Amino acid sequence: MKHDDTLAAELERRGVSRRAFLKFGSYIASIMALPPSSVEALAEGLAAARRQSVIWLSFQECTGCTESFTRSFAPTIENLIFDFISLDYHHTLMAVSGEAAEEARKEAMAANKGKYIVVVDGSVPIKDGGVYSAIAGVTNKQMLEDTLKDAFAVVAVGTCASFGGIPKANPNPTGAVAVSELVGGKPLINISGCPPIAEAMTGALSYLLSFGKIPELDHLGRPKAFFGETIHDRCYRRPFYERGLFADGFDDHGARQGYCLYKVGCKGPVTYNACATMKWNGGVSFPIQSGHGCLGCSEPNFWDQGGFYRPLPTPLGAMGPALAGAAVAGAALGVGAALSARRHQKTYLASLEKEKE
């Protein structure tokens, strides 16, 4: 595909029909929670767009976000991402390395001034001048600032980039910070998760390419289409919660019956993400369906919120109307769900105080 070609021209050369393209637009609109009336506008926006330069920076991270991105099980989206955008710089995916790689980044910045999108995964260390992570002799902090200077927008993928993640966890020896602390007013989208859902990343990029603006975001800068509801809101185990049926361990009768995992530490009630609806590996499963409680990995400071296998320390009524309503429903059914959960929470808090002594 030529850099100045429109997507419509390239699709026509490949024999892709307008009907097929509209089906793709419908899919993107559905995962982004857009009204049906937006399908035509989304498709036309993509068709008229030209190849988008993307510079992907990887800092304090584990490469899990890139692994998730490349394992998207929506081939039409994957084809568009890799055929339509120009991934001009990415440590893991680019063929060149060393000086040639850094030259590619600088050339992309110069050729697409004010138009390129910067994708960042990993937190940025700033303590002691940022010396704890450097690329080609340049600190992550300096590279980010240089690259963002003429960028159109920034997409922080993964919890490390969005909120600091594991590198920022106590005691945070490198002074790791989220990308949001260094963007300098540039439009920013946070796609949190450890790692984030592949379709959340590709969906957000498709929206940017179609409409030339960022989607509707929540108070943490995340697309509401993917982060508008808690895991608990859509969890298939919620009916067990409302009936007061909880697993007390991972190998007891309740666990084998698929009961709610709240008492073994599930953070679904306070975690906003689309795991329960979009799932992973092409919609096959997600952690709770596989028998493990949600870790809350898409939320700020998830690593420092107490043990992963301890019940949430917050009283049920403080977790929001949906959860409080569920607790009332459970009590109304005579199962004592709220009282049971609060009893476990008191035990949890007491254990925390004992550890401090």
CSV table of C-alpha atoms in Angstrom, one decimal:
chain,number,residue,atom,x,y,z
A,1,MET,CA,0.0,0.0,0.0
A,2,LYS,CA,1.4,3.4,-1.0
A,3,HIS,CA,1.7,5.9,1.9
A,4,ASP,CA,-0.7,8.4,0.2
A,5,ASP,CA,-3.3,5.9,-0.9
A,6,THR,CA,-6.7,6.0,0.7
A,7,LEU,CA,-8.0,2.8,2.4
A,8,ALA,CA,-10.9,2.6,-0.1
A,9,ALA,CA,-8.5,2.6,-3.0
A,10,GLU,CA,-6.4,-0.2,-1.5
A,11,LEU,CA,-9.4,-2.3,-0.6
A,12,GLU,CA,-10.7,-1.9,-4.2
A,13,ARG,CA,-7.4,-3.2,-5.6
A,14,ARG,CA,-7.6,-6.2,-3.3
A,15,GLY,CA,-11.2,-7.0,-4.4
A,16,VAL,CA,-12.8,-6.1,-1.1
A,17,SER,CA,-16.4,-5.1,-1.6
A,18,ARG,CA,-18.1,-2.1,0.0
A,19,ARG,CA,-20.5,-4.5,1.7
A,20,ALA,CA,-17.6,-6.3,3.4
A,21,PHE,CA,-16.2,-2.9,4.5
A,22,LEU,CA,-19.5,-1.9,5.9
A,23,LYS,CA,-19.6,-5.2,7.9
A,24,PHE,CA,-16.3,-4.2,9.3
A,25,GLY,CA,-17.6,-0.8,10.2
A,26,SER,CA,-20.6,-2.5,11.9
A,27,TYR,CA,-18.2,-4.6,14.0
A,28,ILE,CA,-16.1,-1.6,15.1
A,29,ALA,CA,-19.3,0.4,15.9
A,30,SER,CA,-20.6,-2.5,18.0
A,31,ILE,CA,-17.5,-3.0,20.1
A,32,MET,CA,-17.2,0.8,20.6
A,33,ALA,CA,-20.9,0.9,21.7
A,34,LEU,CA,-21.7,3.4,18.9
A,35,PRO,CA,-25.2,3.8,17.6
A,36,PRO,CA,-26.1,2.0,14.3
A,37,SER,CA,-26.4,5.4,12.6
A,38,SER,CA,-22.6,5.8,13.0
A,39,VAL,CA,-21.7,2.8,10.9
A,40,GLU,CA,-21.8,4.7,7.6
A,41,ALA,CA,-19.8,7.6,9.0
A,42,LEU,CA,-17.2,5.3,10.5
A,43,ALA,CA,-16.8,3.4,7.2
A,44,GLU,CA,-16.6,6.6,5.2
A,45,GLY,CA,-14.1,8.0,7.6
A,46,LEU,CA,-11.8,5.0,7.3
A,47,ALA,CA,-12.3,4.8,3.5
A,48,ALA,CA,-11.2,8.4,3.0
A,49,ALA,CA,-8.3,8.3,5.4
A,50,ARG,CA,-4.7,7.8,4.4
A,51,ARG,CA,-2.1,5.6,6.0
A,52,GLN,CA,-1.5,6.7,9.6
A,53,SER,CA,2.0,6.9,11.0
A,54,VAL,CA,2.3,5.2,14.4
A,55,ILE,CA,5.3,5.3,16.6
A,56,TRP,CA,5.2,2.7,19.4
A,57,LEU,CA,7.5,3.3,22.4
A,58,SER,CA,8.2,0.5,24.9
A,59,PHE,CA,9.6,1.5,28.3
A,60,GLN,CA,9.3,-0.2,31.7
A,61,GLU,CA,7.2,-3.2,30.6
A,62,CYS,CA,7.2,-6.9,30.0
A,63,THR,CA,6.2,-6.9,26.3
A,64,GLY,CA,2.8,-8.4,27.3
A,65,CYS,CA,0.9,-5.5,25.7
A,66,THR,CA,2.5,-6.1,22.4
A,67,GLU,CA,1.9,-9.9,22.8
A,68,SER,CA,-1.8,-9.2,23.3
A,69,PHE,CA,-1.9,-6.7,20.4
A,70,THR,CA,-0.4,-9.2,18.0
A,71,ARG,CA,-2.8,-12.0,19.1
A,72,SER,CA,-6.0,-10.2,18.2
A,73,PHE,CA,-8.6,-12.8,17.1
A,74,ALA,CA,-10.4,-10.3,14.8
A,75,PRO,CA,-8.5,-10.8,11.5
A,76,THR,CA,-10.3,-7.9,9.8
A,77,ILE,CA,-9.1,-5.5,12.4
A,78,GLU,CA,-5.6,-7.0,12.5
A,79,ASN,CA,-5.4,-6.7,8.7
A,80,LEU,CA,-6.5,-3.0,8.8
A,81,ILE,CA,-4.1,-2.2,11.7
A,82,PHE,CA,-1.0,-3.7,9.9
A,83,ASP,CA,-2.0,-2.8,6.3
A,84,PHE,CA,-3.6,0.6,7.0
A,85,ILE,CA,-1.3,2.2,9.6
A,86,SER,CA,2.4,2.6,9.1
A,87,LEU,CA,4.0,1.1,12.2
A,88,ASP,CA,7.2,3.2,11.7
A,89,TYR,CA,8.9,2.3,15.0
A,90,HIS,CA,8.5,-0.6,17.4
A,91,HIS,CA,11.4,-2.3,19.2
A,92,THR,CA,9.8,-5.8,19.2
A,93,LEU,CA,8.2,-5.8,15.7
A,94,MET,CA,10.5,-3.8,13.5
A,95,ALA,CA,13.2,-5.6,11.5
A,96,VAL,CA,16.0,-3.1,11.9
A,97,SER,CA,17.8,-2.3,15.2
A,98,GLY,CA,20.4,0.1,16.6
A,99,GLU,CA,21.1,3.3,14.8
A,100,ALA,CA,18.8,2.4,11.9
A,101,ALA,CA,15.9,1.9,14.2
A,102,GLU,CA,16.4,5.3,15.9
A,103,GLU,CA,16.8,7.0,12.5
A,104,ALA,CA,13.4,5.4,11.4
A,105,ARG,CA,11.7,7.0,14.4
A,106,LYS,CA,13.2,10.5,13.7
A,107,GLU,CA,12.3,10.3,10.0
A,108,ALA,CA,8.7,9.3,10.8
A,109,MET,CA,8.4,12.3,13.2
A,110,ALA,CA,9.8,14.7,10.6
A,111,ALA,CA,7.7,13.3,7.7
A,112,ASN,CA,4.4,13.3,9.7
A,113,LYS,CA,4.8,16.3,11.9
A,114,GLY,CA,1.6,17.0,13.9
A,115,LYS,CA,-0.1,13.9,12.4
A,116,TYR,CA,1.5,10.8,13.9
A,117,ILE,CA,0.1,8.8,16.8
A,118,VAL,CA,2.4,7.7,19.7
A,119,VAL,CA,1.5,4.4,21.4
A,120,VAL,CA,3.3,3.8,24.7
A,121,ASP,CA,3.5,0.7,26.8
A,122,GLY,CA,5.4,0.7,30.1
A,123,SER,CA,5.8,3.3,32.8
A,124,VAL,CA,8.5,6.0,32.7
A,125,PRO,CA,11.2,6.2,35.4
A,126,ILE,CA,12.0,9.8,36.4
A,127,LYS,CA,14.0,9.3,39.6
A,128,ASP,CA,17.7,10.4,39.4
A,129,GLY,CA,17.1,11.9,36.0
A,130,GLY,CA,15.5,8.8,34.6
A,131,VAL,CA,18.7,6.7,34.4
A,132,TYR,CA,17.0,3.4,35.3
A,133,SER,CA,15.8,2.8,31.7
A,134,ALA,CA,17.3,4.1,28.5
A,135,ILE,CA,17.2,3.3,24.8
A,136,ALA,CA,20.2,4.1,22.5
A,137,GLY,CA,21.7,6.2,25.4
A,138,VAL,CA,18.5,8.3,25.7
A,139,THR,CA,16.4,8.0,28.9
A,140,ASN,CA,12.7,6.9,28.5
A,141,LYS,CA,11.6,10.3,29.8
A,142,GLN,CA,13.7,12.3,27.3
A,143,MET,CA,12.6,10.0,24.4
A,144,LEU,CA,9.0,10.4,25.3
A,145,GLU,CA,9.2,14.1,25.5
A,146,ASP,CA,11.0,14.4,22.2
A,147,THR,CA,8.6,12.1,20.4
A,148,LEU,CA,5.4,13.7,21.8
A,149,LYS,CA,6.5,17.2,20.8
A,150,ASP,CA,4.8,17.0,17.3
A,151,ALA,CA,2.4,14.1,17.9
A,152,PHE,CA,-1.3,14.3,17.1
A,153,ALA,CA,-2.4,12.0,20.0
A,154,VAL,CA,-1.1,9.5,22.6
A,155,VAL,CA,-2.4,6.1,23.4
A,156,ALA,CA,-1.1,4.6,26.6
A,157,VAL,CA,-1.6,0.8,26.4
A,158,GLY,CA,-1.4,-1.4,29.5
A,159,THR,CA,-1.7,-0.5,33.2
A,160,CYS,CA,2.0,0.4,33.4
A,161,ALA,CA,1.7,3.2,30.8
A,162,SER,CA,-1.8,4.2,32.0
A,163,PHE,CA,-1.2,4.3,35.8
A,164,GLY,CA,2.3,3.2,36.5
A,165,GLY,CA,1.5,-0.5,37.1
A,166,ILE,CA,3.9,-2.9,38.7
A,167,PRO,CA,7.0,-0.7,38.3
A,168,LYS,CA,5.3,2.0,40.3
A,169,ALA,CA,4.3,-0.4,43.1
A,170,ASN,CA,5.7,0.3,46.6
A,171,PRO,CA,8.5,1.2,47.2
A,172,ASN,CA,8.9,2.3,43.5
A,173,PRO,CA,12.7,2.5,43.5
A,174,THR,CA,12.9,4.0,40.0
A,175,GLY,CA,10.3,6.7,40.5
A,176,ALA,CA,8.1,5.2,37.8
A,177,VAL,CA,5.2,7.3,36.6
A,178,ALA,CA,2.3,7.0,34.2
A,179,VAL,CA,2.5,8.5,30.7
A,180,SER,CA,-0.3,11.0,31.7
A,181,GLU,CA,2.2,12.8,33.9
A,182,LEU,CA,4.4,13.7,30.9
A,183,VAL,CA,2.1,14.2,27.9
A,184,GLY,CA,2.0,18.0,28.2
A,185,GLY,CA,-1.6,18.5,27.2
A,186,LYS,CA,-1.6,16.1,24.2
A,187,PRO,CA,-4.9,14.2,23.6
A,188,LEU,CA,-4.5,10.9,25.6
A,189,ILE,CA,-6.3,7.6,25.6
A,190,ASN,CA,-5.6,5.1,28.4
A,191,ILE,CA,-6.1,1.4,27.5
A,192,SER,CA,-5.4,-0.2,30.9
A,193,GLY,CA,-5.1,-3.9,31.7
A,194,CYS,CA,-2.2,-6.3,32.4
A,195,PRO,CA,-2.2,-6.8,29.5
A,196,PRO,CA,-5.1,-4.9,27.8
A,197,ILE,CA,-7.6,-6.6,25.7
A,198,ALA,CA,-6.4,-6.7,22.0
A,199,GLU,CA,-9.7,-5.4,20.6
A,200,ALA,CA,-9.7,-2.5,23.0
A,201,MET,CA,-6.4,-1.4,21.5
A,202,THR,CA,-7.4,-1.9,17.9
A,203,GLY,CA,-10.9,-0.5,18.5
A,204,ALA,CA,-9.5,2.7,19.9
A,205,LEU,CA,-7.0,3.1,17.1
A,206,SER,CA,-9.8,2.4,14.5
A,207,TYR,CA,-11.9,5.1,16.1
A,208,LEU,CA,-9.0,7.6,16.0
A,209,LEU,CA,-8.4,6.8,12.3
A,210,SER,CA,-12.1,7.0,11.4
A,211,PHE,CA,-13.1,10.2,13.2
A,212,GLY,CA,-9.8,12.0,13.8
A,213,LYS,CA,-10.6,12.4,17.5
A,214,ILE,CA,-10.5,10.5,20.7
A,215,PRO,CA,-13.6,8.5,21.8
A,216,GLU,CA,-15.7,9.3,24.9
A,217,LEU,CA,-13.5,8.6,28.0
A,218,ASP,CA,-14.1,8.0,31.6
A,219,HIS,CA,-12.6,10.0,34.5
A,220,LEU,CA,-9.4,8.0,34.1
A,221,GLY,CA,-9.0,8.6,30.4
A,222,ARG,CA,-10.2,5.2,29.3
A,223,PRO,CA,-12.8,4.6,26.5
A,224,LYS,CA,-16.2,4.2,28.1
A,225,ALA,CA,-17.0,1.6,25.4
A,226,PHE,CA,-14.6,-0.8,27.1
A,227,PHE,CA,-14.3,0.6,30.6
A,228,GLY,CA,-17.9,1.8,31.3
A,229,GLU,CA,-18.9,-1.1,33.5
A,230,THR,CA,-17.3,-3.3,36.2
A,231,ILE,CA,-16.4,-6.9,35.7
A,232,HIS,CA,-19.1,-7.7,38.3
A,233,ASP,CA,-21.8,-5.9,36.3
A,234,ARG,CA,-21.5,-8.4,33.5
A,235,CYS,CA,-20.1,-11.5,35.3
A,236,TYR,CA,-22.0,-14.7,34.6
A,237,ARG,CA,-21.3,-15.7,38.3
A,238,ARG,CA,-23.3,-12.6,39.6
A,239,PRO,CA,-26.5,-14.6,40.1
A,240,PHE,CA,-24.6,-16.8,42.6
A,241,TYR,CA,-23.4,-13.6,44.4
A,242,GLU,CA,-27.0,-12.3,44.7
A,243,ARG,CA,-28.1,-15.7,46.2
A,244,GLY,CA,-25.2,-15.6,48.6
A,245,LEU,CA,-23.4,-18.6,47.1
A,246,PHE,CA,-19.7,-18.1,47.4
A,247,ALA,CA,-16.6,-20.3,47.0
A,248,ASP,CA,-14.5,-20.4,50.2
A,249,GLY,CA,-11.5,-21.9,48.4
A,250,PHE,CA,-10.4,-22.9,44.9
A,251,ASP,CA,-11.0,-26.6,45.4
A,252,ASP,CA,-14.2,-26.7,47.5
A,253,HIS,CA,-17.7,-27.6,46.6
A,254,GLY,CA,-18.6,-24.0,45.8
A,255,ALA,CA,-15.7,-23.6,43.4
A,256,ARG,CA,-16.7,-26.8,41.6
A,257,GLN,CA,-20.2,-25.5,41.3
A,258,GLY,CA,-19.1,-22.2,39.8
A,259,TYR,CA,-20.1,-20.0,42.7
A,260,CYS,CA,-19.1,-16.4,43.1
A,261,LEU,CA,-15.3,-15.8,43.9
A,262,TYR,CA,-15.8,-12.7,46.0
A,263,LYS,CA,-14.7,-14.4,49.2
A,264,VAL,CA,-11.4,-15.7,47.7
A,265,GLY,CA,-10.4,-12.2,46.6
A,266,CYS,CA,-12.1,-11.4,43.3
A,267,LYS,CA,-11.8,-7.7,42.6
A,268,GLY,CA,-14.5,-7.7,39.9
A,269,PRO,CA,-16.9,-5.4,41.8
A,270,VAL,CA,-14.4,-2.5,41.7
A,271,THR,CA,-12.7,-3.2,38.4
A,272,TYR,CA,-13.8,-1.6,35.1
A,273,ASN,CA,-13.0,-3.5,32.0
A,274,ALA,CA,-14.7,-5.6,29.2
A,275,CYS,CA,-13.2,-8.9,30.2
A,276,ALA,CA,-16.5,-10.5,31.0
A,277,THR,CA,-18.1,-9.5,27.7
A,278,MET,CA,-15.2,-9.5,25.1
A,279,LYS,CA,-13.2,-12.1,26.9
A,280,TRP,CA,-9.8,-13.3,25.6
A,281,ASN,CA,-8.5,-15.6,22.8
A,282,GLY,CA,-11.3,-14.8,20.4
A,283,GLY,CA,-14.0,-14.8,23.1
A,284,VAL,CA,-13.1,-18.2,24.5
A,285,SER,CA,-12.7,-17.3,28.2
A,286,PHE,CA,-11.5,-14.8,30.8
A,287,PRO,CA,-9.9,-15.3,34.3
A,288,ILE,CA,-13.2,-15.7,36.3
A,289,GLN,CA,-14.5,-18.2,33.7
A,290,SER,CA,-11.3,-20.1,34.1
A,291,GLY,CA,-11.8,-20.3,37.9
A,292,HIS,CA,-9.6,-17.5,39.1
A,293,GLY,CA,-10.8,-14.2,40.6
A,294,CYS,CA,-10.3,-10.9,39.0
A,295,LEU,CA,-7.0,-9.2,40.1
A,296,GLY,CA,-8.2,-5.7,39.3
A,297,CYS,CA,-5.3,-5.2,36.9
A,298,SER,CA,-6.9,-2.4,34.9
A,299,GLU,CA,-7.3,-0.1,37.9
A,300,PRO,CA,-4.7,2.3,39.4
A,301,ASN,CA,-2.4,0.9,42.1
A,302,PHE,CA,-3.8,-2.6,41.8
A,303,TRP,CA,-0.6,-4.2,42.9
A,304,ASP,CA,-0.7,-2.4,46.3
A,305,GLN,CA,-4.4,-3.0,47.1
A,306,GLY,CA,-3.8,-5.9,49.5
A,307,GLY,CA,-3.5,-9.7,48.8
A,308,PHE,CA,-5.0,-11.0,45.6
A,309,TYR,CA,-6.8,-13.8,47.6
A,310,ARG,CA,-8.3,-11.7,50.3
A,311,PRO,CA,-11.8,-10.3,50.1
A,312,LEU,CA,-12.2,-6.7,49.3
A,313,PRO,CA,-11.7,-4.5,52.4
A,314,THR,CA,-14.4,-2.0,51.4
A,315,PRO,CA,-17.9,-2.5,52.8
A,316,LEU,CA,-20.3,-3.6,50.1
A,317,GLY,CA,-22.4,-0.5,50.3
A,318,ALA,CA,-19.4,1.7,49.4
A,319,MET,CA,-18.8,-0.1,46.1
A,320,GLY,CA,-21.5,1.6,44.2
A,321,PRO,CA,-25.2,1.3,43.6
A,322,ALA,CA,-25.0,-1.9,41.5
A,323,LEU,CA,-23.1,-3.9,44.2
A,324,ALA,CA,-25.0,-2.4,47.1
A,325,GLY,CA,-28.2,-3.4,45.3
A,326,ALA,CA,-26.9,-6.9,44.8
A,327,ALA,CA,-26.2,-7.2,48.5
A,328,VAL,CA,-29.7,-6.1,49.4
A,329,ALA,CA,-31.1,-8.6,46.9
A,330,GLY,CA,-29.0,-11.3,48.5
A,331,ALA,CA,-30.3,-10.4,52.0
A,332,ALA,CA,-33.9,-10.4,50.7
A,333,LEU,CA,-33.4,-13.9,49.5
A,334,GLY,CA,-32.5,-14.9,53.0
A,335,VAL,CA,-29.0,-16.0,52.3
A,336,GLY,CA,-27.2,-13.3,54.3
A,337,ALA,CA,-24.7,-12.4,51.5
A,338,ALA,CA,-24.0,-8.9,52.8
A,339,LEU,CA,-23.4,-10.0,56.4
A,340,SER,CA,-21.2,-12.9,55.3
A,341,ALA,CA,-19.1,-10.6,53.1
A,342,ARG,CA,-18.8,-8.0,55.8
A,343,ARG,CA,-17.7,-10.6,58.3
A,344,HIS,CA,-14.9,-11.6,56.0
A,345,GLN,CA,-14.0,-8.0,55.4
A,346,LYS,CA,-13.6,-7.4,59.2
A,347,THR,CA,-11.3,-10.4,59.4
A,348,TYR,CA,-9.3,-9.0,56.5
A,349,LEU,CA,-8.9,-5.6,58.1
A,350,ALA,CA,-8.0,-7.2,61.4
A,351,SER,CA,-5.3,-9.2,59.8
A,352,LEU,CA,-3.9,-6.1,58.2
A,353,GLU,CA,-3.7,-4.3,61.5
A,354,LYS,CA,-2.0,-7.3,63.1
A,355,GLU,CA,0.6,-7.3,60.3
A,356,LYS,CA,1.4,-3.6,61.1
A,357,GLU,CA,2.1,-4.4,64.8
